Amino acid sequence: MSRATRTALVRDDRTLYEAVAGTAVGLSGVAFVVGLTALLGLVGIDDPVAGVGLSVALGALLLALGASVVGFGMASRFGFVDAAPQPSAGIVAAVAFTAIWGAVGAAASGAAGVGTGGRLALGAVLGGTAFAATAFPREDVGSTAPAGALAVLCGLSLLTGLIAPGWERALDGYNATLFGDTVVPAVVLFASLVTGWSAAKAYGGFGARGRNVGAYVLIYLVVGSILAVLVGLVAFVAAKGLPGLFNGFSLGGSGLVSWPFLTSGAGLTAEVAGVFPALLGTIWLVAGAVLFAVPTGVGAAVFLSEYAEQGRFTGAVEVATNGLWSTPSIVFGLFGAAFLIPRFGNQKSLIAGMLTLGFMLLPLVLITSREAILAVPDEYRDASAALGVSKWQTVRSVVLPAAIPGVTTGVILGVGRIAGETAPILLTMGGGVLPAKSAAPDVLGSFRLSASPPFVSNPSLLEATSALPYQLYALITAGLSGNIQNPQEYAWGLALTLLLVVLAFYAVGIATRYYFRRKLHQ
Amino acid sequence: MANRTDGQGVSTTAGETVEETRPEWTSYEAGGETKFAVDDLDVHYGDDHALKGVSMDIPERSVTALIGPSGCGKSTFLRCLNRMNDRIRAASVDGTVELDGEDVYQDGVDLVELRKRVGMVFQSPNPFPKSIRENVSYGPRKHGDIETGLLARLTGRAEPDREEALVERSLERAALWEEVSDRLDDNALGLSGGQQQRLCIARCLAVDPEVILMDEPASALDPIATSKIEDLIEDLAQDYTVVVVTHSMQQAARVSDQTAVFLTGGELVEYDDTEKIFENPESQRVEDYISGKFG
Amino acid sequence: MANRTDGQGVSTTAGETVEETRPEWTSYEAGGETKFAVDDLDVHYGDDHALKGVSMDIPERSVTALIGPSGCGKSTFLRCLNRMNDRIRAASVDGTVELDGEDVYQDGVDLVELRKRVGMVFQSPNPFPKSIRENVSYGPRKHGDIETGLLARLTGRAEPDREEALVERSLERAALWEEVSDRLDDNALGLSGGQQQRLCIARCLAVDPEVILMDEPASALDPIATSKIEDLIEDLAQDYTVVVVTHSMQQAARVSDQTAVFLTGGELVEYDDTEKIFENPESQRVEDYISGKFG
Amino acid sequence: SGNGGDDDDGGSEESGNTMSSGSSGPSTVTAEGSSTVYPISNKGSSYWNSNSPASDGEYWGSNDESSVAGWDQIETDMNIADYFASLYGFEPSGERSNPPFATRVALSHSGTGCEAVRDGLVDIGNSSGPITAELDISEDERDENYVDHVVGRDGQPVFVSQAIYDAGVEQLTGDQIRGIYQGDITNWSEVGGPDQEIYVVGRAEGSGTDTSFRLNMLGDADAPMDVDTRLGQNQQVQQVLQDNDNAIGYMALAFSGSGIQAIAIDFEGTVYRPDPDAENTIFDSEYPLNRDLHMYTRIDEETPEGTDKREAAFLNMFLTEFGQKTFVEDVNYITLPTSDIEAEREKLPDQA
Amino acid sequence: MPFNTSQTGWRARIERRLTGAREFVDDTDPEALAVVTASMGALLTAFIGFLLASPWTAVPFGAFLLVTGYGWARHQALVARAISLAMTTVTLLTLGLIVVFIFAESIPAFRYETASVFGVSVPGAGMFTQARWDAVSDPVRYSLLPMIHGTVMVTTIATLVAAPLGVAAALFIAEIAPPRVRELVKPGIEILAGIPSIVYGFIGFTVINPWASGAFDLNGGSTYLFVGMVVGLMALPTVVSVAEDALTSVPDVMKDGSLALGATDWQSMTSITLPAAFSGVSAAVLLGVGRAIGETMAATVMLAGVPRISDPLVNVFYGYETLTSLIARGYGSANGVHESALFAAGVVLFVTVLCLSIGSQYIEARMRRRLGGAE
Ligand SMILES: Nc1ncnc2c1ncn2[C@@H]1O[C@H](COP(=O)(O)OP(=O)(O)OP(=O)(O)O)[C@@H](O)[C@H]1O
Ligand SMILES: Nc1ncnc2c1ncn2[C@@H]1O[C@H](COP(=O)(O)OP(=O)(O)OP(=O)(O)O)[C@@H](O)[C@H]1O
Ligand SMILES: [Mg+2]
Ligand SMILES: [Mg+2]
Ligand SMILES: O=P([O-])([O-])[O-]
């Protein structure tokens, strides 16, 4: 039953074709990146490139890409190259092109001033044609012709100036206007995605392999964009915030490092306005939340995984914790406002904020601890039990130590999340917009004993205190004014400080995880 | 295609003439005191009948091997002896298991006490992620035989020397002392598989049990480590009662004094001197199994 | 303590007189065309040297068994033949593996094409969570040999009859057709273990491979299912080249034409006619292994 | 007066707060509310907390080059907070940044401030609208429960984006503004501007600025409005007016800035201009949107006269020439006439 | 008959519990039992005291600490067990308290907005049958419809961003990326989860809103479009990490099986991995939707803050108000029924997200069962 015709293990004869198709993929990538930078306004679409405007140059590029994509399909169809196309490009591609061309039709006829009926009609005609062109011919034609035609159309409209830098179109009834500045990059982005995908399929020789390559190109682009956004965001905040953060920073001198932005408040006499009270507030807030949530969460996790019968009760707790985990932070805020504030002096206070964030942290600690405890191999428990050691001893001496890596990682990541939360403390803790250094909470130094109930009190816990995220919010709503020299710089410095604090927790959390993982796999 | 049998005969074809198990095949009595007397033991996992009316007497200070195809209930039987099956929720046990004449399944049995007397070594080595020393002294510490805590040290109750001696004695007994004596404070996970398994045996010996149960103690090890463990087992039988489950008939033949053969369905089919079982078994099925016709 | 050897001799004691492997023990040439020519194959997993300079020729249309103790590299060797080792990140392969004279490790090899020609059946049955029919027709569908989609039906390209015929042929070949013909649309996960494994074989046959690699295909099955799979393997050897890894020497003896023995350390020690290996091996270590002195 | 924050976790108790809390000394004076009053009150609080010595000259007292406004009427060698506190019998600390008791001002809006002082959460409730409108209470209730300290006045101008101003919208009539804010006028061309939609910016409901605007411009504190956005505080209105080129908004005087322009308003023929030197200006008390800026304290059992000594010491600071100049005029508000200052000081308890 | 058996089943179970408890009591050291009872009693008293806002709460709490400390030294095992049980109860109690308190606070608003539906007067119906929210001028009405509309708009756009990108990124991490790249990308995306929402909001307010206002010639810069995109970016990490977990939990042997048949990687992903992980991936999307619904600060800072429904309904170039921003903006200055209406918005949020959470858990449990059967 061996095969009559045996396919060669190694493909060859397609190197030139592959090179051309590969170049087309690369150029599509370039067009995508240029489109993205133009959309972000980093380059202007009328900046000159080789003597013409960028928009025209991109139009020419799209035109060339579109034409070559059609060419790839034809070359394969007429047997000039050895590809393995399937009989059809498939239903997914067909539906996608139907939608795209339908939208193109509707938009074009709308631009031509046809009514709704006309739009629908032209959209349906173009969509239907695209469907037929994609679905019915062989895959090499079906997945190149509609794509190439789209790129050609986009390229032509840029090249001829149909859509150009000065172009604008009001969206009737939508209260918005589209301008060339945004539409040109958007068109380029979109068309380059389509040609990139199509050229990648050609590169892979269509068929299963081609689809594989096409899909990979799209996924790589998506992930690349996500990472670019991430890096861009952090870099943007850093660039804006560094001047503020390092305002007055100096090395040497009496205290080795003088970092006024982190060590002074925003009071009248402060030389450089700083964020010390909010920073300290955040630290106390996190400390309080951890103090409440970690023992509670870990204790509950121990009970659920070691003592409780796995059954309806543990199921209910699981549903409840997962529900708590996804409960919006503002709802925790409402809860804190309704439940805690009346019980702590009827005003916004540090302790109300701590407990509210503690409630938020609790499900996360519980979930991660439970996972960590369940991940401790039963072998350890069995081994300990077989040595005649009681359950609690086993939990304490074997299970918990082995679960510590997981718990620590979970707690650190959870703390990172709550440290950046604004909504709950907005409702429960409040604080000043530009607190002076004297407003920083002095929790340890404020414990007072008294002869009447409640016998112990701590005014500093019962006062409104600022925290980094809240202060940033307050600065936004209060506008950037007040008795500080450079409010913009101050606010961005504050944003960067907050970002760094939170990212530090994440970095430490992730590093801890890697550390323990490495240690386990040594 | 050498040695091919067609799977005919009494044993391998299901639903046809299955040979019945005869009580006399399992009524073997070894010399010496009986350590465990198991009578009519039935184990269910939910609806799954894993052991069916097993009765056998396990003699003191000798090696008893349990063999049989996968899933026949060897591990289940072994775990009945120190009630480790209690840890499996679905398991329910009927019948009696007497240790030195006392039923271990009667009410009020102190599991901690039972397991101190009946130690266990598992299939894959499972040392705790602690130092070698702590692994060995874990049991005695938890039982309060050795005190090492800060409080004990402050009040002068700590006896580091006694701990040291215990650790050394146990490791020596488990033939591991020479290899690890200079790195007692290293993490036990850094040992090789065979060393880990011997460490587990040392850990078990440190509690000073009477019986040692071993569930395929060498199945995860290479031949050299395996042979060390086998030597050790024989050696231990001078002081302890050893019950060992193995999937290797060769191993059973090598190390055990008497062998019990379980077959699929949770039956104990034959129990006798190891030599007898391997050379001249009564049961046709046992013979088929041992000669490699299935399994 | 019957049959006990003391682990002396050339093979079991480490570091002493370990017998050297001689090239002539592995230079066996079977009759018939050579399907796979493996030359000096080395595999590392990171720092772990899992296969050491293995060379062997696997003849067409016959059953070749790979046996050896756990961890000796049998699976590693097998997975080199269809480059499934590429999926393991740490693995690096040196040496050549030629399939019909073409090196499968040269640049530009189309893995998809290779795996179409060299099918594989895994240790535990792994049917897809789809219907029986879809499981069998999965390969041909993905290769575009059969079209079944909505579009294909619209354009009349769908050939349900051809699919039907292919499914039936493959299941019949895998000796499963009779058991499942009336429930082709049921989920494959509802089948018994043995049926699932045969389904996986049928799934593999549907792609019409030239070689079928099997990695302990019966280790998760009961004796009855095992014997069915063994019959099937013998049967398949009429049309396909079958390479089978097994941990059961009995199984190797029953089903294979030639047997390769790997020993710990990733060496191929001996390769010859199955009968020769089991009755009169050249290597002392192989003899020890086969006679159950270790493993 | 409310409590000062050394409350217990029972919360059922409302401790009155003169110098009661034992070792910790007099407790912090807390204020909360209006973003309009905030510049005054916050600046005052900053000065107070800095407790600058009389030799400072920049914030308090005098030195060789300068002396603070109104210094000639004070002439003390005490630090600023020490001085004002000592007028009510508090021990001076003599240390910079360590006033005899601290002050703290929170920013929200008038409604919140009025509620906070009503509920005893703060000592002083800042409000730019009358508490009667904010809390919907009668004047009798007000007089019974609160003392109204007016510390300055606001002209509440109406601002437009710079682009609109430049396009010629420099003046609107009261009716036009009403039309814009009630959704009848939606395009600048309807009021002589460019053909552009109007981006109508309002303040948060419950803010004093919003209340006064409804009251003074639309005729009723509950008058309906139709705006495109509502923003929390004055400062944010300022920012949004700068960010957009077709916006209109109302704010307190203190928040005029670049990129926005106050316009003249024609009320039944009288044109009030944002220029203090014009014939009719928004600084006049006749200007319909002109309003008082209040700091309310509460009357309860412990402080029957409504204002305890800490509050009085702090409030008194604003009612001096120094205070009016530094905290009111310098932040662009309208100072009180001398007679009014006198009347306001009458409301405070007697000095020690 | 079935009723009968279930009843006897009940009784039997209770009896079993009782005997179990009795045995437990008999088997335990009486002093240990007393200590644990005292400690738990003190804790319960402290909790009740706290609920009643009693200043005496500190007393039983102190007693609890003392007794527990003593018990820890003497009867650690039992005390540890009791305390861990108490902590489990705290978790359940938290959810219970949230429900009780936010529902209780929202009652006046529901009362106020009673409307008759088909002749029956239903409390709260008025919030959903008309579209006016005006807390100041007559008639004062508290419809949640404008905010629900806003939430739906933002969530839809966010999902359109987060779901496809998130699933693609999860596929990338779980199946495609070479190990080095994965080691970089995975923490990178996790860190994306760490950027505080107010930082997004700050960028949104100071950069995106002014830009959008100019780039689309909008009347003000608040748009559901860009709030949705920002929120989508924020929900992305949730989708990625949950979906990635689901994808990696598909047994390797299944993927190997497909590859060994000569299917390409992409075919194996789309035909085997994704269908097998479908439930997990949809649970990931549901959780992402939940995150998007609950996202507060970016919306509060970027939206216009007027409760209004955009016209036409799908006009993404307006950005008025969401449930979350309504609460964040209004809380503190609102009082009376107005404040209660904010709690009503909280109730709507809470119930929606809880349903999503339970739904996704159900889906995931089903997946686990199915994959479990495959092994
Ligand atoms: N925890 C458990 N829950 C349910 N069934 C179980 C459990 N453990 C074992 N079984 C079942 O009980 C039977 C006997 O299992 P047991 O583990 O005792 O076999 P075994 O002889 O040790 O097999 P192996 O050689 O594979 O270890 C098997 O059918 C098995 O499926
Ligand atoms: N994915 C992997 N990563 C690292 N090392 C591996 C991996 N797979 C196998 N090895 C190592 O390579 C060696 C050979 O393994 P292989 O799985 O080929 O053995 P085997 O003969 O198939 O054993 P078994 O009978 O237990 O299946 C072993 O030492 C094993 O630890
Ligand atoms: Mg077993
Ligand atoms: Mg293997
Ligand atoms: O002064 P307000 O902030 O309440 O307008």
XYZ file of C-alpha atoms in Angstrom, chain E:
375
model
C -41.893 8.774 46.938
C -38.834 10.665 45.725
C -39.776 13.357 48.187
C -39.747 10.770 50.915
C -36.348 9.380 50.066
C -34.821 12.789 49.821
C -36.211 13.561 53.223
C -34.805 10.443 54.772
C -31.541 11.176 52.974
C -31.546 14.535 54.662
C -32.248 13.101 58.010
C -29.581 10.489 57.613
C -27.076 13.107 56.644
C -27.910 15.284 59.618
C -27.693 12.276 61.885
C -24.347 11.349 60.438
C -23.152 14.884 61.046
C -24.397 14.792 64.599
C -22.753 11.505 65.426
C -19.611 12.708 63.729
C -19.652 15.826 65.869
C -20.302 13.814 69.013
C -17.437 11.486 68.263
C -15.238 14.453 67.606
C -16.175 15.992 70.930
C -15.605 12.704 72.720
C -12.233 12.185 71.089
C -10.866 15.612 71.823
C -9.082 16.862 74.852
C -11.720 18.812 76.837
C -9.368 21.687 77.563
C -8.510 22.087 73.911
C -12.186 22.064 73.144
C -12.860 24.730 75.740
C -10.084 26.934 74.457
C -11.275 26.685 70.894
C -14.855 27.355 71.878
C -13.814 30.391 73.878
C -11.651 31.717 71.092
C -14.299 31.306 68.419
C -16.942 32.752 70.714
C -14.806 35.809 71.334
C -14.224 36.245 67.644
C -17.913 35.987 66.931
C -18.702 38.506 69.663
C -16.099 40.867 68.273
C -17.630 40.564 64.845
C -21.101 41.249 66.155
C -19.742 44.180 68.119
C -18.146 45.533 64.983
C -21.380 45.108 63.061
C -23.195 47.086 65.729
C -20.403 49.665 65.692
C -19.954 49.193 69.405
C -16.952 50.863 71.022
C -16.581 47.711 73.113
C -15.542 45.679 70.092
C -11.931 45.844 71.166
C -12.667 43.838 74.315
C -13.804 40.560 72.779
C -11.204 41.017 70.067
C -8.493 41.291 72.662
C -9.918 38.276 74.436
C -9.827 36.382 71.164
C -6.154 37.232 70.690
C -5.296 36.173 74.216
C -7.206 32.913 74.217
C -5.950 32.026 70.774
C -2.390 32.783 71.726
C -2.707 30.498 74.726
C -4.366 27.821 72.618
C -1.665 28.094 69.973
C 0.956 27.267 72.519
C -0.961 24.392 74.071
C -3.235 22.846 71.463
C -1.857 24.016 68.179
C -3.454 21.477 65.879
C -7.012 22.106 66.965
C -6.622 25.861 67.231
C -5.033 26.024 63.794
C -7.919 24.122 62.380
C -10.488 26.323 64.037
C -8.754 29.503 62.939
C -8.409 28.369 59.380
C -12.108 27.574 59.412
C -12.817 31.050 60.757
C -10.752 32.552 57.977
C -12.662 30.598 55.387
C -15.806 31.962 56.903
C -14.416 35.487 56.615
C -14.077 34.985 52.890
C -17.635 33.812 52.493
C -18.774 36.512 54.846
C -17.101 39.185 52.750
C -19.205 38.295 49.776
C -22.261 38.136 51.997
C -21.563 41.526 53.545
C -20.995 43.094 50.153
C -24.317 41.780 48.982
C -26.150 42.899 52.117
C -24.630 46.338 52.341
C -24.800 47.481 48.782
C -28.276 46.051 48.351
C -29.466 47.678 51.562
C -28.112 51.049 50.547
C -29.745 50.829 47.165
C -33.233 50.162 48.474
C -34.354 53.824 48.693
C -33.456 54.354 45.059
C -35.308 51.246 43.994
C -38.301 52.423 46.026
C -38.129 55.863 44.505
C -37.989 54.461 41.014
C -40.969 52.198 41.420
C -42.873 52.009 38.175
C -45.736 49.941 37.020
C -45.041 47.230 34.523
C -48.180 45.720 33.009
C -50.152 47.143 35.866
C -47.909 45.732 38.607
C -45.790 48.240 40.425
C -42.223 47.003 40.476
C -39.601 48.715 42.614
C -36.651 49.801 40.529
C -38.414 49.315 37.226
C -38.290 53.040 36.638
C -34.561 52.800 36.340
C -34.907 50.729 33.228
C -38.129 51.921 31.610
C -37.277 55.559 31.025
C -34.031 57.276 30.189
C -33.844 60.389 32.329
C -31.217 60.832 35.020
C -31.390 64.212 36.668
C -30.626 64.483 40.333
C -31.219 68.249 40.521
C -34.042 69.648 38.492
C -37.608 68.518 38.361
C -38.608 65.876 37.685
C -35.786 64.192 39.537
C -35.325 60.784 37.979
C -32.666 58.128 38.315
C -32.638 56.064 35.165
C -29.643 53.803 34.788
C -30.224 53.322 31.091
C -27.770 56.007 29.912
C -25.022 54.510 32.036
C -25.871 50.979 30.992
C -25.691 52.163 27.409
C -22.300 53.701 28.076
C -21.061 50.577 29.801
C -22.258 48.433 26.922
C -20.525 50.692 24.397
C -17.241 50.725 26.269
C -17.363 47.014 26.984
C -18.186 46.129 23.392
C -15.310 48.137 22.003
C -12.991 46.848 24.700
C -13.976 43.281 23.898
C -13.447 43.835 20.191
C -9.936 44.952 21.059
C -9.108 42.512 23.837
C -10.652 39.279 22.597
C -8.955 38.829 19.211
C -5.680 40.371 20.277
C -5.734 38.471 23.542
C -6.430 35.111 21.948
C -3.793 35.727 19.286
C -1.240 36.657 21.925
C -2.198 33.623 24.021
C -1.730 31.363 21.011
C 1.587 32.997 20.403
C 2.808 32.437 23.927
C 1.418 28.944 24.329
C 2.180 27.487 20.922
C 4.264 29.595 18.631
C 6.910 31.560 20.423
C 10.404 30.147 20.691
C 11.369 29.752 24.354
C 13.510 32.854 24.565
C 10.833 35.053 23.070
C 8.228 33.538 25.344
C 10.333 34.304 28.393
C 10.245 37.938 27.314
C 6.719 38.285 26.025
C 4.951 36.570 28.880
C 6.194 38.798 31.684
C 5.837 41.736 29.330
C 2.145 41.143 28.960
C 1.794 40.444 32.650
C 3.387 43.785 33.359
C 0.808 45.370 31.114
C -1.664 44.205 33.744
C 0.311 46.127 36.318
C -0.049 49.571 34.818
C -2.493 51.271 37.172
C -5.747 52.313 35.604
C -5.327 55.870 36.778
C -2.110 56.105 34.773
C -4.064 55.059 31.705
C -6.645 57.612 32.694
C -4.051 60.308 33.085
C -2.636 59.620 29.640
C -6.153 59.418 28.289
C -7.163 62.741 29.786
C -4.038 64.695 28.992
C -3.046 63.117 25.674
C -5.729 61.048 23.998
C -8.756 63.233 24.647
C -7.197 66.442 23.322
C -5.787 64.520 20.375
C -9.123 62.904 19.539
C -10.844 66.236 19.846
C -8.608 67.614 17.114
C -8.167 64.531 14.950
C -11.895 63.978 14.545
C -13.066 67.536 15.080
C -15.192 66.411 17.978
C -17.264 68.458 20.333
C -15.070 67.774 23.320
C -12.622 64.906 23.428
C -14.597 62.291 25.369
C -15.432 59.287 23.217
C -16.572 55.784 23.927
C -14.270 54.774 21.083
C -11.056 55.670 22.818
C -12.207 54.869 26.331
C -13.176 51.473 24.951
C -9.793 50.996 23.354
C -7.952 51.971 26.514
C -10.147 49.683 28.604
C -9.598 46.942 26.041
C -5.880 47.326 26.482
C -6.406 47.019 30.222
C -8.524 43.868 29.875
C -6.041 42.332 27.448
C -3.683 40.766 30.027
C -6.578 39.009 31.756
C -7.666 37.484 28.477
C -4.119 36.517 27.550
C -3.216 34.834 30.795
C -6.448 32.889 31.250
C -6.574 31.854 27.598
C -2.941 30.839 27.699
C -3.602 28.653 30.723
C -6.426 26.983 28.846
C -4.299 26.421 25.766
C -1.364 24.965 27.655
C -3.676 22.682 29.602
C -4.560 20.849 26.412
C -2.491 17.683 26.771
C 0.647 17.683 24.671
C -0.121 14.198 23.412
C -3.117 15.597 21.562
C -1.035 18.176 19.719
C 1.671 15.590 19.112
C -0.964 13.303 17.684
C -1.970 15.904 15.165
C 1.579 16.832 14.215
C 2.548 13.190 13.832
C -0.183 12.884 11.218
C 1.556 15.534 9.166
C -0.729 18.436 10.057
C 0.893 21.875 10.184
C 1.241 23.794 13.428
C -1.520 26.160 12.457
C -3.831 23.289 11.537
C -3.102 21.622 14.852
C -3.878 24.855 16.670
C -7.122 25.594 14.907
C -8.397 22.018 14.660
C -7.170 20.507 17.912
C -5.863 22.950 20.487
C -8.365 25.768 20.094
C -11.456 23.525 19.942
C -10.205 21.523 22.917
C -9.508 24.711 24.845
C -12.571 26.467 23.527
C -14.320 26.664 26.868
C -11.235 27.982 28.592
C -10.711 30.572 25.914
C -14.304 31.722 26.106
C -14.023 31.867 29.871
C -10.995 34.088 29.353
C -12.990 36.389 27.126
C -15.835 36.467 29.646
C -13.421 37.399 32.410
C -11.985 40.086 30.169
C -15.481 41.412 29.598
C -15.976 41.440 33.356
C -12.793 43.455 33.814
C -13.893 45.895 31.134
C -17.301 46.365 32.720
C -15.774 47.061 36.085
C -13.010 49.354 34.929
C -13.505 52.666 36.628
C -10.773 55.248 36.644
C -9.931 55.518 32.969
C -13.610 55.929 32.204
C -14.164 58.438 34.993
C -11.329 60.620 33.911
C -11.915 60.422 30.186
C -15.704 60.581 29.924
C -17.838 63.697 29.868
C -19.825 62.881 32.960
C -23.324 63.666 31.731
C -25.839 60.822 31.855
C -27.127 60.841 28.336
C -27.626 58.330 25.548
C -25.685 59.047 22.392
C -27.503 59.630 19.157
C -27.449 57.521 17.077
C -27.183 54.766 19.638
C -23.964 53.402 18.199
C -22.222 56.744 17.905
C -18.833 55.960 19.331
C -17.691 59.547 19.002
C -19.608 60.557 22.113
C -18.519 59.507 25.536
C -20.968 60.296 28.296
C -21.014 58.089 31.370
C -20.680 54.485 32.488
C -21.982 52.802 35.615
C -18.552 52.867 37.175
C -17.748 56.477 36.343
C -21.154 57.543 37.621
C -20.309 56.106 41.017
C -16.746 57.373 41.161
C -17.748 60.843 40.086
C -20.897 61.165 42.098
C -19.994 59.499 45.370
C -19.301 61.964 48.077
C -21.268 64.865 46.674
C -24.445 62.848 46.383
C -26.809 62.272 49.254
C -30.176 60.771 50.017
C -31.873 58.999 47.148
C -29.177 60.226 44.796
C -26.523 58.415 46.794
C -28.731 55.374 47.010
C -29.060 55.432 43.224
C -25.283 55.166 42.989
C -25.499 52.026 45.093
C -28.158 50.793 42.685
C -25.648 51.269 39.889
C -23.215 49.279 42.009
C -25.770 46.507 42.388
C -26.242 46.318 38.630
C -22.480 46.161 38.135
C -21.966 43.588 40.843
C -24.707 41.284 39.670
C -23.589 41.478 36.042
C -19.986 40.731 36.790
C -20.872 37.989 39.256
C -22.984 36.319 36.589
C -20.098 36.565 34.139
C -17.744 35.092 36.704
C -20.046 32.211 37.516
C -20.647 31.654 33.816
C -16.973 31.470 33.056
C -16.370 29.134 35.986
C -19.125 26.874 34.741
C -17.608 26.822 31.273
C -14.168 26.118 32.642
C -15.409 23.311 34.846
C -17.024 21.756 31.808
C -13.788 21.979 29.921
C -11.884 20.361 32.746
C -14.354 17.526 32.799
C -14.075 17.031 29.060
C -10.314 17.077 28.972
C -10.237 14.868 32.038
C -12.189 12.290 30.044
C -9.590 12.460 27.309
C -6.733 11.454 29.485
